[in-house]
Coordinates of C-alpha atoms in Angstrom, one line a residue:
M879 CA -53.0 38.7 85.5
L880 CA -49.3 38.1 85.7
R881 CA -47.3 40.2 83.1
L882 CA -43.6 39.6 82.5
S883 CA -41.2 41.9 80.8
H884 CA -39.0 40.6 77.9
E885 CA -36.0 40.4 80.3
Q886 CA -38.1 38.4 82.9
L887 CA -39.4 36.1 80.2
D888 CA -35.9 35.4 78.8
T889 CA -34.7 34.7 82.4
L890 CA -37.6 32.2 82.8
Q891 CA -36.8 30.5 79.5
Q892 CA -33.1 30.1 80.4
L893 CA -34.1 28.6 83.7
L894 CA -36.3 26.1 81.9
L895 CA -33.5 25.3 79.5
R896 CA -31.1 24.5 82.4
R897 CA -33.7 22.2 83.9
H898 CA -34.3 20.5 80.6
A899 CA -30.5 20.2 80.1
A900 CA -30.2 18.1 83.3
A901 CA -32.9 15.7 82.2
V902 CA -31.7 15.5 78.6
A903 CA -28.1 15.0 79.6
A904 CA -29.1 11.9 81.7
V905 CA -31.1 10.4 78.8
L906 CA -28.3 11.1 76.2
A907 CA -25.7 9.7 78.5
E908 CA -27.3 6.2 78.2
A909 CA -27.8 6.6 74.4
W910 CA -24.3 8.0 73.6
P911 CA -21.9 6.6 76.3
A912 CA -18.9 7.0 74.0
V913 CA -19.4 10.7 73.7
V914 CA -19.9 11.0 77.5
E915 CA -16.6 9.2 78.1
R916 CA -14.8 11.4 75.7
L917 CA -16.1 14.7 77.1
Q918 CA -15.9 13.7 80.8
E919 CA -16.7 16.8 82.9
R920 CA -17.5 18.9 79.8
W921 CA -20.6 16.7 79.1
P922 CA -23.2 18.9 81.0
A923 CA -21.9 22.1 79.3
F924 CA -22.0 20.3 75.9
V925 CA -25.6 19.3 76.3
E926 CA -26.6 22.8 77.6
A927 CA -24.8 24.5 74.6
A928 CA -26.7 22.2 72.2
L929 CA -30.0 23.1 73.8
Q930 CA -29.1 26.8 73.6
Q931 CA -28.6 26.5 69.9
A932 CA -31.8 24.6 69.5
H933 CA -33.6 27.4 71.5
R934 CA -32.2 30.0 69.1
H935 CA -34.0 28.2 66.3
E936 CA -37.2 28.3 68.4
V937 CA -37.2 24.6 69.3
A938 CA -39.1 24.3 72.6
A939 CA -40.4 20.8 73.0
V940 CA -38.2 18.7 75.4
A941 CA -38.3 15.7 73.1
D942 CA -37.1 17.8 70.1
L943 CA -34.4 19.4 72.3
A944 CA -33.1 15.9 73.1
R945 CA -33.2 14.9 69.4
F946 CA -31.3 18.0 68.4
A947 CA -28.7 17.4 71.0
S948 CA -28.3 13.8 69.6
L949 CA -27.2 15.4 66.3
W950 CA -24.4 17.2 68.2
C951 CA -23.3 13.7 69.5
I952 CA -22.9 12.6 65.9
W953 CA -21.7 15.7 64.0
G954 CA -20.0 17.6 66.8
A955 CA -20.7 20.9 68.5
S956 CA -22.3 23.6 66.4
F957 CA -22.1 21.3 63.4
A958 CA -24.6 23.5 61.4
D959 CA -22.1 26.3 61.3
K960 CA -19.3 24.2 59.8
P961 CA -18.4 23.7 56.1
G962 CA -20.1 20.7 54.5
F963 CA -23.3 21.2 56.5
E964 CA -25.1 23.6 54.1
W965 CA -28.1 21.2 54.2
A966 CA -28.4 21.8 57.9
R967 CA -28.2 25.6 57.6
E968 CA -30.9 25.5 54.8
I969 CA -33.3 23.5 57.0
L970 CA -32.7 25.6 60.1
G971 CA -32.9 29.0 58.2
D972 CA -36.2 28.3 56.5
P973 CA -39.0 30.3 58.2
R974 CA -41.7 28.2 56.4
R975 CA -40.7 25.1 58.4
P976 CA -41.9 24.9 62.0
P977 CA -39.4 24.0 64.7
G978 CA -40.6 20.4 65.1
L979 CA -40.4 19.8 61.3
K980 CA -36.8 21.2 61.3
V981 CA -35.7 18.7 63.9
H982 CA -37.5 15.9 62.0
Q983 CA -35.8 16.8 58.7
L984 CA -32.4 17.1 60.3
L985 CA -32.8 13.6 61.7
H986 CA -34.0 12.3 58.3
R987 CA -31.1 13.9 56.4
T988 CA -28.6 12.6 59.0
R989 CA -29.8 9.1 58.4
E990 CA -29.3 9.6 54.6
E991 CA -25.8 11.1 55.2
L992 CA -24.8 8.2 57.4
A993 CA -26.1 5.7 54.9
H994 CA -23.9 7.2 52.1
Q995 CA -20.8 8.0 54.1
A996 CA -17.5 6.4 53.1
A997 CA -15.9 3.7 55.1
P998 CA -13.4 5.0 57.7
A999 CA -9.7 5.1 56.8
P1000 CA -7.5 2.3 58.3
G1001 CA -6.6 3.2 61.8
G1002 CA -9.2 6.1 61.8
A1003 CA -11.9 6.7 64.3
P1004 CA -15.0 4.5 63.8
R1005 CA -18.0 6.2 62.4
V1006 CA -21.6 6.0 63.5
S1007 CA -23.6 3.6 61.4
V1008 CA -27.3 3.9 60.5
A1009 CA -28.1 1.0 62.9
Q1010 CA -26.2 2.7 65.7
F1011 CA -28.0 6.0 65.0
D1012 CA -31.4 4.3 65.0
A1013 CA -30.6 2.4 68.2
A1014 CA -29.4 5.5 70.0
L1015 CA -32.3 7.5 68.8
A1016 CA -34.7 4.8 70.0
A1017 CA -33.0 5.0 73.4
V1018 CA -33.5 8.7 73.5
E1019 CA -37.1 8.4 72.5
S1020 CA -37.7 5.8 75.2
G1021 CA -35.9 7.8 77.9
M1022 CA -37.7 11.0 77.1
A1023 CA -41.1 9.1 77.1
T1024 CA -40.3 7.7 80.5
Q1025 CA -39.5 11.1 81.9
A1026 CA -42.6 12.6 80.3
A1027 CA -44.8 9.9 81.9
A1028 CA -43.2 10.5 85.3
K1029 CA -44.0 14.2 85.0
A1030 CA -47.5 13.8 83.6
V1031 CA -50.4 14.9 85.7
F1032 CA -52.6 12.1 84.3
L1033 CA -51.1 8.6 84.4
D1034 CA -52.9 7.5 81.2
E1035 CA -51.8 10.6 79.2
P1036 CA -50.4 9.3 75.9
A1037 CA -47.0 10.3 74.6
A1038 CA -46.8 12.5 71.6
P1039 CA -46.9 10.4 68.4
P1040 CA -43.8 10.4 66.2
I1041 CA -43.7 12.7 63.2
V1042 CA -45.0 11.0 60.0
A1043 CA -44.6 12.7 56.7
C1044 CA -48.0 14.0 55.4
D1045 CA -48.1 16.9 52.9
V1046 CA -49.5 18.1 49.6
A1047 CA -47.2 18.0 46.6
T1048 CA -49.2 20.0 44.1
L1049 CA -52.6 21.5 43.8
D1050 CA -54.3 22.1 40.5
L1051 CA -57.3 24.4 40.3
M1052 CA -59.4 26.1 37.8
V1053 CA -62.6 28.2 37.9
A1054 CA -65.1 26.9 35.4
E1055 CA -67.4 29.8 34.5
A1056 CA -71.2 29.4 34.2
E1057 CA -73.0 29.8 30.9
I1058 CA -74.4 33.3 30.8
L1059 CA -76.5 34.9 28.1
E1060 CA -76.2 38.7 27.8
Y1061 CA -78.5 41.1 26.1
R1062 CA -76.9 42.7 23.1
L1063 CA -78.2 45.2 20.5
A1064 CA -77.7 43.9 17.0
G1065 CA -79.4 45.4 14.0
G1066 CA -81.7 47.4 16.2
V1067 CA -83.0 44.3 17.9
W1068 CA -82.0 43.1 21.4
Q1069 CA -80.7 39.5 21.3
R1070 CA -79.4 37.1 24.0
V1071 CA -75.9 36.0 23.2
P1072 CA -73.3 34.1 25.2
A1073 CA -71.2 36.2 27.5
P1074 CA -67.4 36.2 26.8
K1075 CA -65.3 34.1 29.1
L1076 CA -61.9 34.9 30.4
G1077 CA -60.6 31.4 29.4
L1078 CA -57.9 31.5 32.1
P1079 CA -55.6 28.4 32.2
A1080 CA -55.6 26.1 35.2
L1081 CA -53.2 27.0 38.0
Q1082 CA -50.8 24.5 39.5
W1083 CA -49.3 25.4 42.9
S1084 CA -46.3 23.6 44.2
R1085 CA -46.6 25.6 47.4
A1086 CA -49.4 27.6 49.0
P1087 CA -49.6 31.3 48.0
D1088 CA -48.2 33.7 50.6
E1089 CA -51.5 35.5 50.7
P1090 CA -55.0 33.8 50.6
A1091 CA -56.1 33.4 47.0
V1092 CA -59.3 35.2 46.0
F1093 CA -61.5 34.5 42.9
A1094 CA -64.7 36.2 41.8
V1095 CA -67.2 34.8 39.4
P1096 CA -70.9 35.2 38.4
S1097 CA -73.1 32.2 38.9
H1098 CA -76.7 31.1 39.2
P1099 CA -78.5 30.2 42.5
L1100 CA -79.4 26.6 43.4
R1101 CA -81.9 25.3 40.9
G1102 CA -81.7 28.5 39.0
G1103 CA -79.4 27.5 36.2
T1104 CA -75.9 26.2 35.6
A1105 CA -73.5 27.1 38.4
A1106 CA -69.9 28.1 38.2
R1107 CA -67.5 25.6 39.6
L1108 CA -64.1 25.3 41.3
N1109 CA -62.3 22.3 39.9
L1110 CA -59.5 20.9 42.2
R1111 CA -57.0 18.2 41.9
V1112 CA -54.9 17.4 45.0
T1113 CA -51.7 15.4 44.6
P1114 CA -50.3 14.3 47.9
Q1115 CA -46.6 14.2 48.6
A1116 CA -47.1 11.8 51.5
V1117 CA -50.1 10.7 53.5
C1118 CA -50.3 9.9 57.2
D1119 CA -53.7 8.2 57.1
P1120 CA -55.8 8.1 53.9
R1121 CA -58.9 8.3 56.1
V1122 CA -57.8 11.7 57.3
H1123 CA -55.6 13.5 54.7
P1124 CA -55.6 15.2 52.5
E1125 CA -58.7 17.1 53.4
V1126 CA -60.8 19.6 51.3
L1127 CA -63.3 21.8 53.2
H1128 CA -65.9 23.9 51.3
V1129 CA -67.7 26.4 53.5
S1130 CA -70.6 28.3 51.8
P1131 CA -73.9 29.9 52.8
Q1132 CA -75.5 26.5 51.9
G1133 CA -73.4 24.7 54.6
R1134 CA -70.1 22.9 55.1
L1135 CA -68.9 20.0 53.0
A1136 CA -65.7 18.0 53.6
W1137 CA -63.8 15.3 51.6
K1138 CA -60.9 13.3 52.9
G1139 CA -58.3 10.9 51.5
R1140 CA -59.0 9.6 48.0
D1141 CA -62.3 11.4 47.9
A1142 CA -60.4 14.7 47.9
A1143 CA -58.2 13.8 44.9
R1144 CA -60.5 15.3 42.3
L1145 CA -63.4 17.6 43.0
S1146 CA -65.7 19.9 41.2
L1147 CA -67.3 22.3 43.7
A1148 CA -70.5 24.1 42.8
L1149 CA -70.4 27.9 43.5
Y1150 CA -74.0 28.9 43.9
A1151 CA -75.1 32.6 44.0
A1152 CA -77.6 33.9 46.5
P1153 CA -81.3 33.4 45.6
P1154 CA -83.1 36.6 44.6
E1155 CA -84.7 38.5 47.5
P1156 CA -88.5 39.1 47.6
T1157 CA -89.5 42.2 45.7
D1158 CA -90.8 45.2 47.6
P1159 CA -94.3 45.7 46.2
K1160 CA -94.0 49.5 46.7
L1161 CA -90.7 50.0 45.1
G1162 CA -90.6 47.0 42.7
P1163 CA -87.4 45.2 41.8
D1164 CA -83.9 46.6 42.4
G1165 CA -83.0 49.6 40.3
I1166 CA -81.0 49.7 37.1
A1167 CA -77.5 48.3 37.4
A1168 CA -78.0 47.5 41.1
R1169 CA -74.9 45.9 42.6
S1170 CA -75.8 43.0 44.9
A1171 CA -73.5 41.9 47.6
P1172 CA -71.5 38.7 46.7
E1173 CA -72.0 35.4 48.4
K1174 CA -68.7 34.4 50.2
H1175 CA -67.4 30.9 49.8
Q1176 CA -64.2 29.5 51.3
V1177 CA -62.3 26.4 50.3
Q1178 CA -59.5 25.0 52.5
V1179 CA -57.0 22.3 51.6
A1180 CA -55.3 20.7 54.6
S1181 CA -52.8 18.1 55.6
C1182 CA -50.3 17.6 58.4
G1183 CA -47.8 19.8 56.6
L1184 CA -44.9 17.5 57.4
R1185 CA -42.4 16.1 55.0
D1186 CA -39.0 14.5 55.3
A1187 CA -37.3 17.1 53.1
G1188 CA -38.1 20.6 51.9
A1189 CA -40.5 23.2 53.1
P1190 CA -44.1 22.1 53.6
F1191 CA -46.7 23.0 51.1
G1192 CA -48.4 25.3 53.5
A1193 CA -52.0 26.1 54.5
V1194 CA -54.3 26.8 51.5
S1195 CA -57.3 29.1 51.9
I1196 CA -59.2 30.0 48.7
G1197 CA -61.8 32.8 49.0
L1198 CA -64.5 33.0 46.4
R1199 CA -66.9 35.9 45.8
V1200 CA -70.0 34.7 43.9
V1201 CA -72.4 37.3 42.4
P1202 CA -75.7 36.6 40.6
A1203 CA -75.3 35.9 36.9
Q1204 CA -78.8 37.2 36.1
Q1205 CA -79.0 39.6 33.1
C1206 CA -81.8 42.2 33.1
K1207 CA -83.3 44.5 30.5
V1208 CA -85.8 47.3 30.7
E1209 CA -87.5 48.9 27.7
L1210 CA -89.7 51.9 27.9
R1211 CA -91.8 54.0 25.5
H1212 CA -93.3 57.3 26.6
G1213 CA -95.8 59.1 24.3
A1214 CA -96.2 62.8 23.6
F1215 CA -98.4 65.0 25.7
P1216 CA -101.5 66.9 24.4
T1217 CA -101.7 70.7 24.4
L1218 CA -102.9 71.9 27.8
S1219 CA -104.5 75.3 28.6
W1220 CA -105.9 77.0 31.7
P1221 CA -108.2 78.2 33.2
N1222 CA -110.2 75.4 31.6
P1223 CA -107.8 72.3 31.5
P1224 CA -109.2 69.0 30.2
S1225 CA -110.9 67.0 32.9
G1226 CA -109.9 63.5 34.1
E1227 CA -106.4 61.9 34.0
A1228 CA -103.9 63.3 31.6
P1229 CA -103.8 60.8 28.6
G1230 CA -100.5 59.3 27.6
A1231 CA -99.1 56.2 25.9
T1232 CA -96.6 54.6 28.3
A1233 CA -95.0 51.1 28.3
C1234 CA -92.4 49.8 30.7
Q1235 CA -91.3 46.2 30.3
L1236 CA -88.7 44.5 32.5
E1237 CA -87.0 41.1 31.7
A1238 CA -84.5 38.9 33.5
D1239 CA -82.8 36.1 31.6
G1240 CA -85.4 36.2 28.9
R1241 CA -88.4 35.9 31.2
P1242 CA -90.8 38.8 31.8
V1243 CA -90.6 40.3 35.3
D1244 CA -93.7 41.8 36.8
A1245 CA -92.9 45.4 37.8
P1246 CA -96.3 47.1 38.4
A1247 CA -94.6 49.8 40.5
W1248 CA -92.4 50.9 37.6
Q1249 CA -95.3 50.8 35.1
R1250 CA -97.5 52.8 37.5
A1251 CA -94.8 55.4 38.1
W1252 CA -94.3 56.0 34.4
A1253 CA -98.0 56.3 33.9
Q1254 CA -98.1 59.0 36.7
L1255 CA -95.6 61.3 35.0
P1256 CA -98.2 63.1 32.8
G1257 CA -100.4 63.6 35.8
Q1258 CA -97.6 64.9 38.0
F1259 CA -96.4 67.2 35.2
R1260 CA -99.9 68.6 34.7
A1261 CA -100.2 69.1 38.5
G1262 CA -97.0 71.1 38.4
L1263 CA -98.4 73.3 35.6
E1264 CA -101.6 73.7 37.7
K1265 CA -99.4 75.0 40.5
L1266 CA -97.7 77.4 38.1
F1267 CA -101.0 78.7 36.9
N1268 CA -102.4 79.3 40.4
A1269 CA -99.3 81.3 41.3
W1270 CA -99.7 83.3 38.1
A1271 CA -103.4 83.9 38.8
R1272 CA -102.5 85.6 42.1
Q1273 CA -100.6 88.3 40.3
V1274 CA -102.7 89.1 37.3
E1275 CA -106.3 89.4 36.2
Q1276 CA -107.8 87.2 33.5
P1277 CA -104.9 84.7 33.8
R1278 CA -104.3 82.2 31.0
L1279 CA -101.7 79.4 30.5
E1280 CA -101.1 77.5 27.3
V1281 CA -98.5 74.7 27.2
E1282 CA -97.1 72.3 24.7
A1283 CA -94.7 70.0 26.5
S1284 CA -92.8 66.7 26.0
P1285 CA -91.0 65.6 29.2
L1286 CA -89.0 62.4 28.8
V1287 CA -90.9 61.5 25.6
G1288 CA -89.4 58.8 23.4
Q1289 CA -88.0 55.4 24.0
A1290 CA -85.1 53.9 25.8
A1291 CA -83.7 50.4 26.6
L1292 CA -81.0 49.4 29.1
T1293 CA -79.5 46.1 30.0
W1294 CA -77.2 45.2 32.9
G1295 CA -75.6 42.3 34.7
W1296 CA -72.4 41.1 36.2
R1297 CA -69.5 39.9 34.0
R1298 CA -66.2 38.4 35.1
S1299 CA -63.5 40.9 34.3
A1300 CA -60.4 39.3 35.9
A1301 CA -59.6 36.2 37.9
D1302 CA -60.4 38.0 41.2
A1303 CA -62.9 40.6 40.0
V1304 CA -66.3 41.0 38.5
A1305 CA -67.8 44.2 36.9
M1306 CA -71.3 45.4 36.3
R1307 CA -71.8 45.6 32.5
T1308 CA -74.4 48.1 31.2
E1309 CA -75.4 48.6 27.7
G1310 CA -78.3 50.5 26.2
R1311 CA -79.7 53.1 23.8
V1312 CA -81.6 56.2 25.0
D1313 CA -83.6 58.2 22.5
L1314 CA -85.6 60.7 24.6
L1315 CA -86.6 64.3 24.6
A1316 CA -85.3 65.4 28.0
C1317 CA -87.8 68.3 27.8
A1318 CA -89.4 70.2 24.9
L1319 CA -91.5 73.1 26.1
D1320 CA -93.5 76.0 24.6
L1321 CA -95.2 77.8 27.5
R1322 CA -97.2 81.1 27.5
L1323 CA -98.5 82.8 30.6
A1324 CA -100.8 85.7 29.8
G1325 CA -103.0 88.2 31.8
E1326 CA -103.6 91.8 32.7
L1327 CA -101.7 93.8 35.3
V1328 CA -103.4 96.6 37.1
Q1329 CA -101.5 99.3 39.0
E1330 CA -102.7 102.8 40.2
G1331 CA -105.6 102.6 37.8
A1332 CA -103.4 101.8 34.8
R1333 CA -103.7 98.5 32.9
A1334 CA -101.4 96.5 30.7
R1335 CA -101.5 93.2 28.9
I1336 CA -98.6 91.0 30.0
V1337 CA -97.2 87.8 28.5
L1338 CA -94.5 85.7 30.1
A1339 CA -93.3 83.0 27.8
C1340 CA -90.5 80.4 27.6
K1341 CA -89.5 78.0 24.9
G1342 CA -86.8 75.4 24.6
R1343 CA -85.8 71.9 23.7
S1344 CA -83.3 69.5 25.3
E1345 CA -82.5 66.0 24.1
L1346 CA -81.2 63.0 25.8
R1347 CA -79.9 60.7 23.1
L1348 CA -76.9 58.5 23.5
D1349 CA -75.6 54.9 23.4
V1350 CA -74.6 53.5 26.8
A1351 CA -71.6 51.0 27.1
Q1352 CA -70.0 50.7 30.4
L1353 CA -68.1 47.9 32.2
G1354 CA -67.6 48.5 35.9
D1355 CA -66.6 52.1 36.2
E1356 CA -65.0 52.3 32.8
A1357 CA -66.8 53.9 29.8
E1358 CA -65.9 56.1 26.9
E1359 CA -66.6 59.7 27.5
G1360 CA -70.3 60.4 27.1
H1361 CA -71.3 56.8 27.0
G1362 CA -71.4 55.9 30.7
L1363 CA -74.4 55.8 33.1
A1364 CA -73.3 59.2 34.4
A1365 CA -74.0 60.7 31.0
V1366 CA -77.7 59.6 31.1
K1367 CA -78.6 63.0 32.5
R1368 CA -79.6 66.4 31.2
A1369 CA -80.0 69.7 32.9
W1370 CA -81.8 72.5 31.1
R1371 CA -82.9 76.1 31.6
F1372 CA -85.5 77.9 29.5
P1373 CA -85.4 81.7 30.3
F1374 CA -88.6 83.7 30.3
T1375 CA -89.3 86.4 27.8
L1376 CA -91.6 89.3 28.7
D1377 CA -94.0 91.4 26.7
V1378 CA -96.0 94.2 28.3
E1379 CA -98.6 96.1 26.2
P1380 CA -100.3 99.1 27.8
L1381 CA -104.1 99.1 27.6
A1382 CA -106.4 102.1 27.4
G1383 CA -108.5 102.5 30.5
G1384 CA -110.7 105.0 32.3
G1385 CA -107.7 107.1 33.4
I1386 CA -104.9 108.9 31.6
A1387 CA -102.1 106.9 33.2
M1388 CA -100.1 104.4 31.2
L1389 CA -98.5 101.2 32.6
Q1390 CA -95.4 100.0 30.7
A1391 CA -92.3 97.9 31.3
V1392 CA -88.9 99.3 32.1
P1393 CA -85.8 97.7 30.5
Q1394 CA -84.1 95.4 33.0
P1395 CA -81.5 92.6 33.1
D1396 CA -82.7 89.3 31.6
A1397 CA -81.6 87.5 34.8
L1398 CA -84.5 89.2 36.7
L1399 CA -87.0 87.5 34.4
G1400 CA -86.2 84.1 35.7
A1401 CA -86.7 80.8 33.9
L1402 CA -88.1 77.3 34.0
A1403 CA -85.2 74.9 34.9
G1404 CA -84.9 71.2 35.5
E1405 CA -83.0 68.0 35.1
C1406 CA -83.8 64.5 34.2
G1407 CA -82.2 61.1 33.5
L1408 CA -80.8 58.5 35.8
R1409 CA -79.9 59.1 39.5
P1410 CA -79.2 56.7 42.5
R1411 CA -82.2 55.3 44.2
P1412 CA -82.7 56.6 47.8
D1413 CA -82.3 53.0 49.1
G1414 CA -79.0 52.6 47.3
K1415 CA -80.3 49.7 45.2
G1416 CA -79.3 50.8 41.7
L1417 CA -80.4 53.8 39.6
Q1418 CA -83.9 55.2 38.8
W1419 CA -85.3 57.5 36.2
H1420 CA -86.3 61.0 37.4
F1421 CA -87.6 64.3 36.1
G1422 CA -87.6 67.5 38.0
M1423 CA -88.7 71.0 37.1
T1424 CA -88.6 74.3 39.1
V1425 CA -89.4 78.0 38.7
E1426 CA -86.7 80.6 39.0
P1427 CA -88.2 83.9 40.3
A1428 CA -89.6 86.2 37.6
Q1429 CA -89.7 89.9 38.3
V1430 CA -90.7 92.9 36.2
A1431 CA -89.9 96.6 36.5
L1432 CA -92.9 98.8 35.7
A1433 CA -93.3 102.5 35.2
C1434 CA -96.7 104.1 35.7
V1435 CA -96.6 107.3 33.6
D1436 CA -99.2 109.9 34.5
P1437 CA -99.1 113.3 32.7
L1438 CA -100.2 115.1 35.8
L1439 CA -98.5 113.2 38.6
G1440 CA -95.4 112.1 36.8
T1441 CA -93.8 108.7 36.6
N1442 CA -93.9 106.1 39.4
R1443 CA -91.4 103.2 39.1
T1444 CA -92.0 99.9 40.9
Q1445 CA -90.7 96.3 40.8
R1446 CA -93.1 93.5 40.9
T1447 CA -92.7 89.8 41.4
L1448 CA -94.6 87.8 38.9
L1449 CA -93.6 84.3 40.0
G1450 CA -91.7 83.2 43.1
A1451 CA -89.2 80.3 43.3
M1452 CA -91.1 77.0 43.6
P1453 CA -90.7 73.4 42.7
L1454 CA -93.2 72.1 40.1
V1455 CA -92.3 68.5 39.4
D1456 CA -90.3 65.9 41.3
W1457 CA -91.0 62.5 39.7
S1458 CA -89.1 59.2 39.7
A1459 CA -89.6 55.6 38.5
G1460 CA -87.6 52.4 38.9

């Protein structure tokens, strides 16, 4: 691969300009003979200087170089730098106008200036008329076309067509939001009411934005309800061919659609959201407040971008992010647990009154996985207590466990769905009411300890109550303190209390507890509420409970042998329950 430095590239461009200058000078000499006669031997340098100035304004096409040099033949050398030619400096200094358009507009404005010029003073030098200008320009065009044909590789290669004005004057656009019904709590009853709309006014652009425009909106999928729309009105400033321009192109996951000419004047483009994905039978629907990826649409408005005066409208690219407008609601009721006792727990599945109902846009959604998971909470909780009893039974004789518990007992309802929060943004709206006992527990472990022939009755108990009650109101990541989804969570810790009562036995030794820090007695701890699903698709309910190690310091008092102190672990650290649903 050949690589050129900046200096080498500049040298190559200067060489090309000198070659172009010779060809352009020959063509201009036939079109402007009076100028050649006046300049005589300075004519080649005059043409080369004109091309150098055109090059500084990034004009590169040979035909455009010849047209620009023709303007020097009318207005004089470096005319754009002279007083009275502010219009030329404005055209040449606008970065929005490509080089070919700059030359075209300079020629167009020159024609207007010549048409409005005053008659020459008596005895003054004659001035160029519009007819002379058109004739000279036609000669330049013809001469350059002849040279281009002579240098062409293919004899039938057509010459570049002349520039014809074709551009957009104004573009009006407005996003029409879809009709969405949100779940709202009113008077203790959930009702579906129209979602608020931003009501933004229509936009009118007289030039394309410097950055691609982006809009975001919730909408329904195809054949799934009313869709949001992008309404467009394209007003052309000039048209090259009504069969070609202006053109509107809509690219979406559903395909590509294009409109041209008069068909593109007024459009209402449907913005469909993605259809719902099939539900995983093991996990059920996506979790609470799951944020689906938006469908990406793109709308482009195109024309030649050429006009006789002024900067072109510019390329228009409108990006649209379309999210599902579906609004969901889940309601659950979880009944109280019966009293449980070991070593003779009730047989069969643990009873419980559980209901979990899911809706989407007013229609029930079958979620057997969620219902099953809630129905399994009593069984998993009882299994955890069974594990606790077995660990206790390994440390004491005649073990017993009595429990009154209410984990996640009560009712809760949550609703969620996308809402448009700004022209270019959507936010997940979540509303709900949670009225649950996070955990109410009254637990008593009893048994007998035996050590060195001494016996004692021991009771390890814990009791506590933690509530999870709040109203949820969140839009996006914004919520009042204590009312967001992050607040639907409780952590609790119920410390153990210890009671040791010596028992009379066959010997004279007595077994009794020694005072010790409460921290050594351990606790039942846990947390519950909402947490992210492992697959990242929204939130799920969960309940977890663990045992913190429980130890007891004992003293075996023997009147003959003295006192023997020991420390004994009653319960080791262990997880008891790790449950989730949704």
